[in-house]
């Protein structure tokens, strides 16, 4: 029998803030070193922090240089969540679950050496991590996507959709082919990263991958609702009790927003890959 595997430590990602969602550089959470230089003291708020209520640690993008603006003066800190200076508040979602959280830091502390990269240069670290999140790290999600697709196909067989609705049958077949392409592209990107080709981890490659898998997952949720028909509009019982297909549909609406919205990804590709003029900023 193969040895069992278990997870002993979970990490959350403290990026987004109430006034700094897609505009991530507008970070207001601040951190300062104590007088003896041994600890960071963190104050501020993060939001949409996935699985923070299950995690032991959080990456915190914080402004550590007073008076700095935008991408400058940010540091990438590693902060333990189990302390008096941290409050985690789960956010109830349309799915009925609470994967996302608000996280409040009020004098939270972490050791001075728990900073990734150089203090004040955390933006590059944060962007590198986002590149992996949007790109090759999502390869593991294709396992879940395949399971979800198989479940939708099984439901379609049960409802005789495959025989009676050729349009939906074709859409399911298309989703199957597209998922294989997504998986192959993920493996290609992983091989490139392992071979030292850093560009495969982020930048244009990560943005393209994010656009593809996010929109694929949304289409899967939409097809699931079409297969369910009118039953997809009803909850089970008197309470707000959703089945797996309804949760899939509702949760997948967020896929094109979290981790950088579709609009942000298209701007990245337009400006950094194609060299088009930057989007005008408001005055």
PDB file of C-alpha atoms in Angstrom, residues 12-16 24 48 50 59 76 99-100 125-141 145 200-203 205-207 209-211 213 255 257-260 265:
ATOM      1  CA  UNK A  12      -3.241  31.924   2.593  1.00  0.00           C
ATOM      2  CA  UNK A  13      -2.484  34.817   0.237  1.00  0.00           C
ATOM      3  CA  UNK A  14      -2.927  38.309   1.697  1.00  0.00           C
ATOM      4  CA  UNK A  15      -3.062  40.495  -1.417  1.00  0.00           C
ATOM      5  CA  UNK A  16      -6.457  42.103  -2.094  1.00  0.00           C
ATOM      6  CA  UNK A  24      -3.183  45.717  -6.285  1.00  0.00           C
ATOM      7  CA  UNK A  48     -11.122  37.752  -0.366  1.00  0.00           C
ATOM      8  CA  UNK A  50      -9.050  32.165   0.347  1.00  0.00           C
ATOM      9  CA  UNK A  59       1.660  35.935   2.741  1.00  0.00           C
ATOM     10  CA  UNK A  76       6.390  40.416   1.048  1.00  0.00           C
ATOM     11  CA  UNK A  99     -14.029  29.991   1.196  1.00  0.00           C
ATOM     12  CA  UNK A 100     -13.186  33.701   1.184  1.00  0.00           C
ATOM     13  CA  UNK A 125       7.933  38.707  -5.544  1.00  0.00           C
ATOM     14  CA  UNK A 126       4.167  39.206  -5.555  1.00  0.00           C
ATOM     15  CA  UNK A 127       4.026  39.344  -9.353  1.00  0.00           C
ATOM     16  CA  UNK A 128       6.163  36.229  -9.649  1.00  0.00           C
ATOM     17  CA  UNK A 129       3.801  34.343  -7.357  1.00  0.00           C
ATOM     18  CA  UNK A 130       0.777  35.559  -9.345  1.00  0.00           C
ATOM     19  CA  UNK A 131       2.420  34.335 -12.524  1.00  0.00           C
ATOM     20  CA  UNK A 132       2.629  30.830 -11.095  1.00  0.00           C
ATOM     21  CA  UNK A 133      -0.902  31.044  -9.652  1.00  0.00           C
ATOM     22  CA  UNK A 134      -2.378  31.989 -13.019  1.00  0.00           C
ATOM     23  CA  UNK A 135      -0.208  29.550 -14.929  1.00  0.00           C
ATOM     24  CA  UNK A 136       1.459  26.240 -14.158  1.00  0.00           C
ATOM     25  CA  UNK A 137       0.298  25.921 -10.528  1.00  0.00           C
ATOM     26  CA  UNK A 138      -3.254  25.600 -11.857  1.00  0.00           C
ATOM     27  CA  UNK A 139      -2.272  22.303 -13.472  1.00  0.00           C
ATOM     28  CA  UNK A 140      -3.474  20.513 -10.332  1.00  0.00           C
ATOM     29  CA  UNK A 141      -6.933  22.060 -10.810  1.00  0.00           C
ATOM     30  CA  UNK A 145     -12.039  19.977 -13.599  1.00  0.00           C
ATOM     31  CA  UNK A 200       6.929  30.387 -18.834  1.00  0.00           C
ATOM     32  CA  UNK A 201       6.030  30.970 -15.191  1.00  0.00           C
ATOM     33  CA  UNK A 202       4.424  34.362 -15.513  1.00  0.00           C
ATOM     34  CA  UNK A 203       3.942  37.367 -17.775  1.00  0.00           C
ATOM     35  CA  UNK A 205       2.152  32.836 -20.515  1.00  0.00           C
ATOM     36  CA  UNK A 206       0.434  33.076 -17.138  1.00  0.00           C
ATOM     37  CA  UNK A 207      -2.130  35.581 -18.394  1.00  0.00           C
ATOM     38  CA  UNK A 209      -3.420  30.364 -19.257  1.00  0.00           C
ATOM     39  CA  UNK A 210      -5.594  32.251 -16.747  1.00  0.00           C
ATOM     40  CA  UNK A 211      -7.906  33.529 -19.497  1.00  0.00           C
ATOM     41  CA  UNK A 213      -8.988  27.972 -17.836  1.00  0.00           C
ATOM     42  CA  UNK A 255     -13.108  32.497 -11.962  1.00  0.00           C
ATOM     43  CA  UNK A 257     -12.291  37.862 -11.386  1.00  0.00           C
ATOM     44  CA  UNK A 258     -10.017  36.340  -8.719  1.00  0.00           C
ATOM     45  CA  UNK A 259      -6.292  36.037  -9.345  1.00  0.00           C
ATOM     46  CA  UNK A 260      -6.548  39.001 -11.706  1.00  0.00           C
ATOM     47  CA  UNK A 265      -5.002  39.831 -18.052  1.00  0.00           C
TER      48      UNK A 265
END
